[in-house]
């Protein structure tokens, strides 16, 4: 059986690029499954996560960054790649954009301990630094581990050395460069799920803010109209009943 390769970098560290590189090198690779994997992680269902892992040669994204110690024990021949960014602030800004696009989700909470980047910047920055340092310390001196920052340009060579494979002719694909940047589509998804606060935060973060906020306000106007249409008759009936009691 081919040894597993796990990318244990946090989201927004080039994990999609890692997945594309591994696929180009001929490995059966997949990302996540983030939401499902994180639910299994939270419930302690490690064996079920391993049932997913057993179908692939290479895996990245959550829940694997949260499980590298157990994975190193469960798969003793496996290799580990820690993907990072040039700075924690660069990572945090990328995570902020992702959070604005996706809104507050249970997956984000399980992964990072909060729903939103806004208001948790220091906590998340510290989370990133502690995660990276803990992984480096755990694998210190091990030949099973390497660290890759795609922005430095030597990531492909590092993976080739770690896996002891020929990477001549391979390249680093441009991956996740424009992940769902259709502003209206993202905004409508927030509104459809009733996340109007998240929709407003996202609208204020991108171009065309006035137009996007107008969409939110139209949605609010419809909801307000529906609410008033239902509550006015009820309120009027209750008022009549109260007057009847007062007149006795």
PDB file of C-alpha atoms in Angstrom:
ATOM      1  CA  UNK A   1       0.000   0.000   0.000  1.00  0.00           C
ATOM      2  CA  UNK A   2       1.300   3.459  -0.922  1.00  0.00           C
ATOM      3  CA  UNK A   3       2.245   5.599   2.106  1.00  0.00           C
ATOM      4  CA  UNK A   4      -0.206   8.395   2.813  1.00  0.00           C
ATOM      5  CA  UNK A   5       0.756  12.035   2.466  1.00  0.00           C
ATOM      6  CA  UNK A   6      -1.097  14.507   4.655  1.00  0.00           C
ATOM      7  CA  UNK A   7      -1.088  18.271   4.243  1.00  0.00           C
ATOM      8  CA  UNK A   8      -1.535  19.644   7.760  1.00  0.00           C
ATOM      9  CA  UNK A   9      -1.507  23.350   6.968  1.00  0.00           C
ATOM     10  CA  UNK A  10      -4.560  25.365   7.952  1.00  0.00           C
ATOM     11  CA  UNK A  11      -7.036  26.574   5.360  1.00  0.00           C
ATOM     12  CA  UNK A  12      -5.826  29.494   3.207  1.00  0.00           C
ATOM     13  CA  UNK A  13      -2.219  28.295   3.263  1.00  0.00           C
ATOM     14  CA  UNK A  14      -2.196  26.847  -0.257  1.00  0.00           C
ATOM     15  CA  UNK A  15      -3.930  23.556   0.450  1.00  0.00           C
ATOM     16  CA  UNK A  16      -5.800  23.661  -2.856  1.00  0.00           C
ATOM     17  CA  UNK A  17      -2.473  24.123  -4.614  1.00  0.00           C
ATOM     18  CA  UNK A  18      -1.076  21.164  -2.660  1.00  0.00           C
ATOM     19  CA  UNK A  19      -4.009  19.019  -3.781  1.00  0.00           C
ATOM     20  CA  UNK A  20      -3.482  20.021  -7.419  1.00  0.00           C
ATOM     21  CA  UNK A  21       0.273  19.328  -7.220  1.00  0.00           C
ATOM     22  CA  UNK A  22      -0.258  15.876  -5.749  1.00  0.00           C
ATOM     23  CA  UNK A  23      -2.812  15.040  -8.443  1.00  0.00           C
ATOM     24  CA  UNK A  24      -0.383  16.186 -11.139  1.00  0.00           C
ATOM     25  CA  UNK A  25       2.299  13.961  -9.626  1.00  0.00           C
ATOM     26  CA  UNK A  26      -0.007  10.989 -10.045  1.00  0.00           C
ATOM     27  CA  UNK A  27      -1.402  10.573  -6.523  1.00  0.00           C
ATOM     28  CA  UNK A  28      -5.062   9.964  -5.785  1.00  0.00           C
ATOM     29  CA  UNK A  29      -5.648  13.117  -3.776  1.00  0.00           C
ATOM     30  CA  UNK A  30      -8.614  14.868  -2.218  1.00  0.00           C
ATOM     31  CA  UNK A  31      -9.489  17.837  -0.043  1.00  0.00           C
ATOM     32  CA  UNK A  32     -11.472  17.371   3.152  1.00  0.00           C
ATOM     33  CA  UNK A  33     -14.306  16.552   3.380  1.00  0.00           C
ATOM     34  CA  UNK A  34     -14.198  19.683   5.516  1.00  0.00           C
ATOM     35  CA  UNK A  35     -17.680  19.977   7.004  1.00  0.00           C
ATOM     36  CA  UNK A  36     -18.274  16.241   7.388  1.00  0.00           C
ATOM     37  CA  UNK A  37     -14.718  15.607   8.547  1.00  0.00           C
ATOM     38  CA  UNK A  38     -14.949  18.314  11.199  1.00  0.00           C
ATOM     39  CA  UNK A  39     -18.240  16.924  12.509  1.00  0.00           C
ATOM     40  CA  UNK A  40     -16.652  13.490  12.800  1.00  0.00           C
ATOM     41  CA  UNK A  41     -13.646  15.086  14.524  1.00  0.00           C
ATOM     42  CA  UNK A  42     -15.820  16.923  17.051  1.00  0.00           C
ATOM     43  CA  UNK A  43     -17.664  13.717  17.903  1.00  0.00           C
ATOM     44  CA  UNK A  44     -14.409  11.771  18.292  1.00  0.00           C
ATOM     45  CA  UNK A  45     -15.106   9.405  15.385  1.00  0.00           C
ATOM     46  CA  UNK A  46     -11.476   8.941  14.363  1.00  0.00           C
ATOM     47  CA  UNK A  47     -11.991   5.496  12.848  1.00  0.00           C
ATOM     48  CA  UNK A  48     -14.623   6.915  10.498  1.00  0.00           C
ATOM     49  CA  UNK A  49     -12.192   9.610   9.398  1.00  0.00           C
ATOM     50  CA  UNK A  50      -9.641   6.882   8.723  1.00  0.00           C
ATOM     51  CA  UNK A  51     -12.225   5.040   6.625  1.00  0.00           C
ATOM     52  CA  UNK A  52     -12.191   8.100   4.344  1.00  0.00           C
ATOM     53  CA  UNK A  53      -8.397   8.342   4.415  1.00  0.00           C
ATOM     54  CA  UNK A  54      -7.935   4.705   3.409  1.00  0.00           C
ATOM     55  CA  UNK A  55      -9.364   5.436  -0.047  1.00  0.00           C
ATOM     56  CA  UNK A  56      -6.719   8.018  -0.981  1.00  0.00           C
ATOM     57  CA  UNK A  57      -2.973   8.505  -1.285  1.00  0.00           C
ATOM     58  CA  UNK A  58      -2.947  12.171  -0.314  1.00  0.00           C
ATOM     59  CA  UNK A  59      -5.281  14.355   1.750  1.00  0.00           C
ATOM     60  CA  UNK A  60      -5.439  17.986   2.777  1.00  0.00           C
ATOM     61  CA  UNK A  61      -7.659  20.541   4.521  1.00  0.00           C
ATOM     62  CA  UNK A  62      -9.710  19.869   7.621  1.00  0.00           C
ATOM     63  CA  UNK A  63      -9.903  17.738   9.683  1.00  0.00           C
ATOM     64  CA  UNK A  64      -6.327  16.508   9.080  1.00  0.00           C
ATOM     65  CA  UNK A  65      -4.450  19.537  10.502  1.00  0.00           C
ATOM     66  CA  UNK A  66      -6.173  18.853  13.825  1.00  0.00           C
ATOM     67  CA  UNK A  67      -5.170  15.177  13.881  1.00  0.00           C
ATOM     68  CA  UNK A  68      -1.561  14.938  12.735  1.00  0.00           C
ATOM     69  CA  UNK A  69      -0.323  13.316  15.963  1.00  0.00           C
ATOM     70  CA  UNK A  70      -2.874  10.509  15.755  1.00  0.00           C
ATOM     71  CA  UNK A  71      -2.380  10.160  12.009  1.00  0.00           C
ATOM     72  CA  UNK A  72       1.379   9.813  12.449  1.00  0.00           C
ATOM     73  CA  UNK A  73       0.723   6.901  14.808  1.00  0.00           C
ATOM     74  CA  UNK A  74      -2.061   5.289  12.776  1.00  0.00           C
ATOM     75  CA  UNK A  75      -0.085   5.500   9.509  1.00  0.00           C
ATOM     76  CA  UNK A  76       3.568   4.961  10.508  1.00  0.00           C
ATOM     77  CA  UNK A  77       4.888   5.247   6.926  1.00  0.00           C
ATOM     78  CA  UNK A  78       2.978   8.431   6.153  1.00  0.00           C
ATOM     79  CA  UNK A  79       4.467  11.801   5.220  1.00  0.00           C
ATOM     80  CA  UNK A  80       3.398  15.248   6.398  1.00  0.00           C
ATOM     81  CA  UNK A  81       3.516  18.636   4.696  1.00  0.00           C
ATOM     82  CA  UNK A  82       2.909  21.805   6.685  1.00  0.00           C
ATOM     83  CA  UNK A  83       1.794  24.554   4.305  1.00  0.00           C
ATOM     84  CA  UNK A  84       2.228  28.120   5.571  1.00  0.00           C
ATOM     85  CA  UNK A  85       2.040  31.721   4.378  1.00  0.00           C
ATOM     86  CA  UNK A  86       4.775  34.331   4.451  1.00  0.00           C
ATOM     87  CA  UNK A  87       3.239  35.948   7.526  1.00  0.00           C
ATOM     88  CA  UNK A  88       0.393  35.418   9.925  1.00  0.00           C
ATOM     89  CA  UNK A  89      -1.169  38.713   8.826  1.00  0.00           C
ATOM     90  CA  UNK A  90      -1.228  37.582   5.202  1.00  0.00           C
ATOM     91  CA  UNK A  91      -2.912  34.349   6.281  1.00  0.00           C
ATOM     92  CA  UNK A  92      -5.429  36.185   8.467  1.00  0.00           C
ATOM     93  CA  UNK A  93      -6.444  38.506   5.630  1.00  0.00           C
ATOM     94  CA  UNK A  94      -7.023  35.539   3.332  1.00  0.00           C
ATOM     95  CA  UNK A  95      -9.039  33.785   6.039  1.00  0.00           C
ATOM     96  CA  UNK A  96     -11.085  36.948   6.559  1.00  0.00           C
ATOM     97  CA  UNK A  97     -12.063  37.003   2.881  1.00  0.00           C
ATOM     98  CA  UNK A  98     -13.042  33.328   3.030  1.00  0.00           C
ATOM     99  CA  UNK A  99     -15.128  33.927   6.150  1.00  0.00           C
ATOM    100  CA  UNK A 100     -16.891  36.872   4.532  1.00  0.00           C
ATOM    101  CA  UNK A 101     -17.737  34.749   1.493  1.00  0.00           C
ATOM    102  CA  UNK A 102     -18.935  31.707   3.436  1.00  0.00           C
ATOM    103  CA  UNK A 103     -20.401  33.419   6.470  1.00  0.00           C
ATOM    104  CA  UNK A 104     -20.446  31.994  10.009  1.00  0.00           C
ATOM    105  CA  UNK A 105     -20.562  28.193   9.783  1.00  0.00           C
ATOM    106  CA  UNK A 106     -20.342  25.283  12.172  1.00  0.00           C
ATOM    107  CA  UNK A 107     -17.309  24.025  10.262  1.00  0.00           C
ATOM    108  CA  UNK A 108     -15.466  27.289  10.910  1.00  0.00           C
ATOM    109  CA  UNK A 109     -16.388  27.120  14.597  1.00  0.00           C
ATOM    110  CA  UNK A 110     -15.154  23.568  15.002  1.00  0.00           C
ATOM    111  CA  UNK A 111     -11.927  24.326  13.158  1.00  0.00           C
ATOM    112  CA  UNK A 112     -11.077  27.667  14.770  1.00  0.00           C
ATOM    113  CA  UNK A 113     -13.198  27.960  17.900  1.00  0.00           C
ATOM    114  CA  UNK A 114     -15.246  30.932  16.683  1.00  0.00           C
ATOM    115  CA  UNK A 115     -17.713  31.803  13.955  1.00  0.00           C
ATOM    116  CA  UNK A 116     -16.205  35.025  12.611  1.00  0.00           C
ATOM    117  CA  UNK A 117     -12.802  36.466  11.941  1.00  0.00           C
ATOM    118  CA  UNK A 118     -14.109  39.915  12.875  1.00  0.00           C
ATOM    119  CA  UNK A 119     -13.463  40.511  16.564  1.00  0.00           C
ATOM    120  CA  UNK A 120     -11.269  37.420  16.854  1.00  0.00           C
ATOM    121  CA  UNK A 121      -8.211  38.582  14.935  1.00  0.00           C
ATOM    122  CA  UNK A 122      -5.713  38.235  17.791  1.00  0.00           C
ATOM    123  CA  UNK A 123      -7.087  34.850  18.788  1.00  0.00           C
ATOM    124  CA  UNK A 124      -6.887  33.511  15.223  1.00  0.00           C
ATOM    125  CA  UNK A 125      -3.424  34.927  14.630  1.00  0.00           C
ATOM    126  CA  UNK A 126      -2.246  33.161  17.761  1.00  0.00           C
ATOM    127  CA  UNK A 127      -4.015  29.963  16.661  1.00  0.00           C
ATOM    128  CA  UNK A 128      -2.107  30.008  13.368  1.00  0.00           C
ATOM    129  CA  UNK A 129       1.273  30.576  15.009  1.00  0.00           C
ATOM    130  CA  UNK A 130       0.735  27.954  17.709  1.00  0.00           C
ATOM    131  CA  UNK A 131      -0.469  25.364  15.203  1.00  0.00           C
ATOM    132  CA  UNK A 132       2.570  25.793  12.992  1.00  0.00           C
ATOM    133  CA  UNK A 133       5.039  25.750  15.856  1.00  0.00           C
ATOM    134  CA  UNK A 134       3.425  22.684  17.444  1.00  0.00           C
ATOM    135  CA  UNK A 135       3.628  20.776  14.150  1.00  0.00           C
ATOM    136  CA  UNK A 136       7.280  21.731  13.675  1.00  0.00           C
ATOM    137  CA  UNK A 137       8.088  20.643  17.220  1.00  0.00           C
ATOM    138  CA  UNK A 138       6.233  17.338  16.902  1.00  0.00           C
ATOM    139  CA  UNK A 139       8.111  16.395  13.718  1.00  0.00           C
ATOM    140  CA  UNK A 140      11.438  18.000  14.638  1.00  0.00           C
ATOM    141  CA  UNK A 141      14.284  15.960  13.149  1.00  0.00           C
ATOM    142  CA  UNK A 142      11.889  13.607  11.352  1.00  0.00           C
ATOM    143  CA  UNK A 143      12.349  12.658   7.707  1.00  0.00           C
ATOM    144  CA  UNK A 144       8.566  12.290   7.460  1.00  0.00           C
ATOM    145  CA  UNK A 145       7.997  16.050   7.489  1.00  0.00           C
ATOM    146  CA  UNK A 146       8.587  19.135   5.409  1.00  0.00           C
ATOM    147  CA  UNK A 147       7.295  22.693   5.402  1.00  0.00           C
ATOM    148  CA  UNK A 148       6.115  24.437   2.239  1.00  0.00           C
ATOM    149  CA  UNK A 149       5.376  28.079   1.561  1.00  0.00           C
ATOM    150  CA  UNK A 150       4.330  28.263  -2.078  1.00  0.00           C
ATOM    151  CA  UNK A 151       5.219  31.955  -2.241  1.00  0.00           C
ATOM    152  CA  UNK A 152       8.885  31.085  -1.734  1.00  0.00           C
ATOM    153  CA  UNK A 153       8.963  29.034  -4.930  1.00  0.00           C
ATOM    154  CA  UNK A 154      10.609  25.836  -3.674  1.00  0.00           C
ATOM    155  CA  UNK A 155       7.509  23.912  -2.599  1.00  0.00           C
ATOM    156  CA  UNK A 156       7.603  21.408  -5.447  1.00  0.00           C
ATOM    157  CA  UNK A 157      11.237  20.540  -4.751  1.00  0.00           C
ATOM    158  CA  UNK A 158      10.504  20.071  -1.067  1.00  0.00           C
ATOM    159  CA  UNK A 159       7.658  17.668  -1.813  1.00  0.00           C
ATOM    160  CA  UNK A 160       9.832  15.764  -4.279  1.00  0.00           C
ATOM    161  CA  UNK A 161      12.561  15.360  -1.652  1.00  0.00           C
ATOM    162  CA  UNK A 162      10.071  14.315   1.036  1.00  0.00           C
ATOM    163  CA  UNK A 163       8.481  11.641  -1.149  1.00  0.00           C
ATOM    164  CA  UNK A 164      11.706  10.714  -2.925  1.00  0.00           C
ATOM    165  CA  UNK A 165      10.146  11.081  -6.355  1.00  0.00           C
ATOM    166  CA  UNK A 166      11.180  12.637  -9.666  1.00  0.00           C
ATOM    167  CA  UNK A 167       9.410  15.958 -10.152  1.00  0.00           C
ATOM    168  CA  UNK A 168      11.032  16.891 -13.465  1.00  0.00           C
ATOM    169  CA  UNK A 169       8.396  18.209 -15.831  1.00  0.00           C
ATOM    170  CA  UNK A 170       5.943  18.923 -13.023  1.00  0.00           C
ATOM    171  CA  UNK A 171       4.735  22.423 -12.238  1.00  0.00           C
ATOM    172  CA  UNK A 172       2.770  24.207  -9.573  1.00  0.00           C
ATOM    173  CA  UNK A 173      -0.747  24.793 -10.919  1.00  0.00           C
ATOM    174  CA  UNK A 174      -2.532  28.049 -10.256  1.00  0.00           C
ATOM    175  CA  UNK A 175      -5.216  26.836  -7.874  1.00  0.00           C
ATOM    176  CA  UNK A 176      -8.022  28.631  -6.057  1.00  0.00           C
ATOM    177  CA  UNK A 177      -6.982  31.992  -7.499  1.00  0.00           C
ATOM    178  CA  UNK A 178     -10.550  33.187  -8.000  1.00  0.00           C
ATOM    179  CA  UNK A 179     -12.622  31.037  -5.690  1.00  0.00           C
ATOM    180  CA  UNK A 180     -16.256  32.069  -6.258  1.00  0.00           C
ATOM    181  CA  UNK A 181     -15.757  35.823  -6.567  1.00  0.00           C
ATOM    182  CA  UNK A 182     -19.203  36.504  -8.019  1.00  0.00           C
ATOM    183  CA  UNK A 183     -20.289  39.056  -5.423  1.00  0.00           C
ATOM    184  CA  UNK A 184     -23.991  38.912  -6.187  1.00  0.00           C
ATOM    185  CA  UNK A 185     -23.997  35.113  -6.070  1.00  0.00           C
ATOM    186  CA  UNK A 186     -22.256  35.107  -2.692  1.00  0.00           C
ATOM    187  CA  UNK A 187     -24.601  37.770  -1.327  1.00  0.00           C
ATOM    188  CA  UNK A 188     -27.712  35.936  -2.529  1.00  0.00           C
ATOM    189  CA  UNK A 189     -26.453  32.742  -0.878  1.00  0.00           C
ATOM    190  CA  UNK A 190     -26.150  34.584   2.439  1.00  0.00           C
ATOM    191  CA  UNK A 191     -29.647  36.040   2.038  1.00  0.00           C
ATOM    192  CA  UNK A 192     -31.142  32.693   1.037  1.00  0.00           C
ATOM    193  CA  UNK A 193     -29.816  31.184   4.264  1.00  0.00           C
ATOM    194  CA  UNK A 194     -31.132  34.099   6.316  1.00  0.00           C
ATOM    195  CA  UNK A 195     -27.659  35.426   7.150  1.00  0.00           C
ATOM    196  CA  UNK A 196     -28.406  39.094   6.483  1.00  0.00           C
ATOM    197  CA  UNK A 197     -25.782  40.318   8.954  1.00  0.00           C
ATOM    198  CA  UNK A 198     -23.125  38.251   7.182  1.00  0.00           C
ATOM    199  CA  UNK A 199     -24.481  39.514   3.862  1.00  0.00           C
ATOM    200  CA  UNK A 200     -24.082  43.134   4.972  1.00  0.00           C
ATOM    201  CA  UNK A 201     -20.513  42.550   6.222  1.00  0.00           C
ATOM    202  CA  UNK A 202     -19.607  40.911   2.931  1.00  0.00           C
ATOM    203  CA  UNK A 203     -21.242  43.698   0.881  1.00  0.00           C
ATOM    204  CA  UNK A 204     -19.192  46.340   2.678  1.00  0.00           C
ATOM    205  CA  UNK A 205     -15.957  44.456   1.911  1.00  0.00           C
ATOM    206  CA  UNK A 206     -16.174  44.383  -1.897  1.00  0.00           C
ATOM    207  CA  UNK A 207     -16.730  46.666  -4.874  1.00  0.00           C
ATOM    208  CA  UNK A 208     -20.308  47.602  -5.698  1.00  0.00           C
ATOM    209  CA  UNK A 209     -21.230  48.007  -2.033  1.00  0.00           C
ATOM    210  CA  UNK A 210     -24.204  50.319  -2.672  1.00  0.00           C
ATOM    211  CA  UNK A 211     -25.774  47.942  -5.193  1.00  0.00           C
ATOM    212  CA  UNK A 212     -25.265  44.941  -2.922  1.00  0.00           C
ATOM    213  CA  UNK A 213     -26.659  46.743   0.122  1.00  0.00           C
ATOM    214  CA  UNK A 214     -29.701  47.670  -1.979  1.00  0.00           C
ATOM    215  CA  UNK A 215     -30.313  43.949  -2.564  1.00  0.00           C
ATOM    216  CA  UNK A 216     -30.180  43.318   1.184  1.00  0.00           C
ATOM    217  CA  UNK A 217     -32.555  46.191   1.900  1.00  0.00           C
ATOM    218  CA  UNK A 218     -35.038  44.910  -0.676  1.00  0.00           C
ATOM    219  CA  UNK A 219     -34.872  41.513   1.023  1.00  0.00           C
ATOM    220  CA  UNK A 220     -35.461  43.178   4.403  1.00  0.00           C
ATOM    221  CA  UNK A 221     -38.383  45.168   2.985  1.00  0.00           C
ATOM    222  CA  UNK A 222     -40.012  41.935   1.789  1.00  0.00           C
ATOM    223  CA  UNK A 223     -39.488  40.251   5.156  1.00  0.00           C
ATOM    224  CA  UNK A 224     -40.837  43.311   6.984  1.00  0.00           C
ATOM    225  CA  UNK A 225     -43.900  43.419   4.741  1.00  0.00           C
ATOM    226  CA  UNK A 226     -44.587  39.730   5.348  1.00  0.00           C
ATOM    227  CA  UNK A 227     -44.127  40.179   9.097  1.00  0.00           C
ATOM    228  CA  UNK A 228     -46.478  43.168   9.268  1.00  0.00           C
ATOM    229  CA  UNK A 229     -49.068  41.401   7.110  1.00  0.00           C
ATOM    230  CA  UNK A 230     -49.165  38.576   9.636  1.00  0.00           C
ATOM    231  CA  UNK A 231     -48.894  40.560  12.846  1.00  0.00           C
ATOM    232  CA  UNK A 232     -51.207  43.514  12.208  1.00  0.00           C
ATOM    233  CA  UNK A 233     -54.436  41.450  12.216  1.00  0.00           C
ATOM    234  CA  UNK A 234     -53.284  39.528  15.266  1.00  0.00           C
ATOM    235  CA  UNK A 235     -52.384  42.732  17.082  1.00  0.00           C
ATOM    236  CA  UNK A 236     -55.746  44.277  16.185  1.00  0.00           C
ATOM    237  CA  UNK A 237     -57.621  41.230  17.487  1.00  0.00           C
ATOM    238  CA  UNK A 238     -55.682  41.245  20.746  1.00  0.00           C
ATOM    239  CA  UNK A 239     -56.437  44.958  21.158  1.00  0.00           C
ATOM    240  CA  UNK A 240     -60.158  44.324  20.759  1.00  0.00           C
ATOM    241  CA  UNK A 241     -60.025  41.543  23.338  1.00  0.00           C
ATOM    242  CA  UNK A 242     -58.183  43.804  25.790  1.00  0.00           C
ATOM    243  CA  UNK A 243     -60.732  46.580  25.327  1.00  0.00           C
ATOM    244  CA  UNK A 244     -63.491  44.081  25.919  1.00  0.00           C
ATOM    245  CA  UNK A 245     -61.939  43.049  29.216  1.00  0.00           C
ATOM    246  CA  UNK A 246     -61.415  46.656  30.260  1.00  0.00           C
ATOM    247  CA  UNK A 247     -65.071  47.476  29.560  1.00  0.00           C
ATOM    248  CA  UNK A 248     -66.407  44.842  31.925  1.00  0.00           C
TER     249      UNK A 248
END
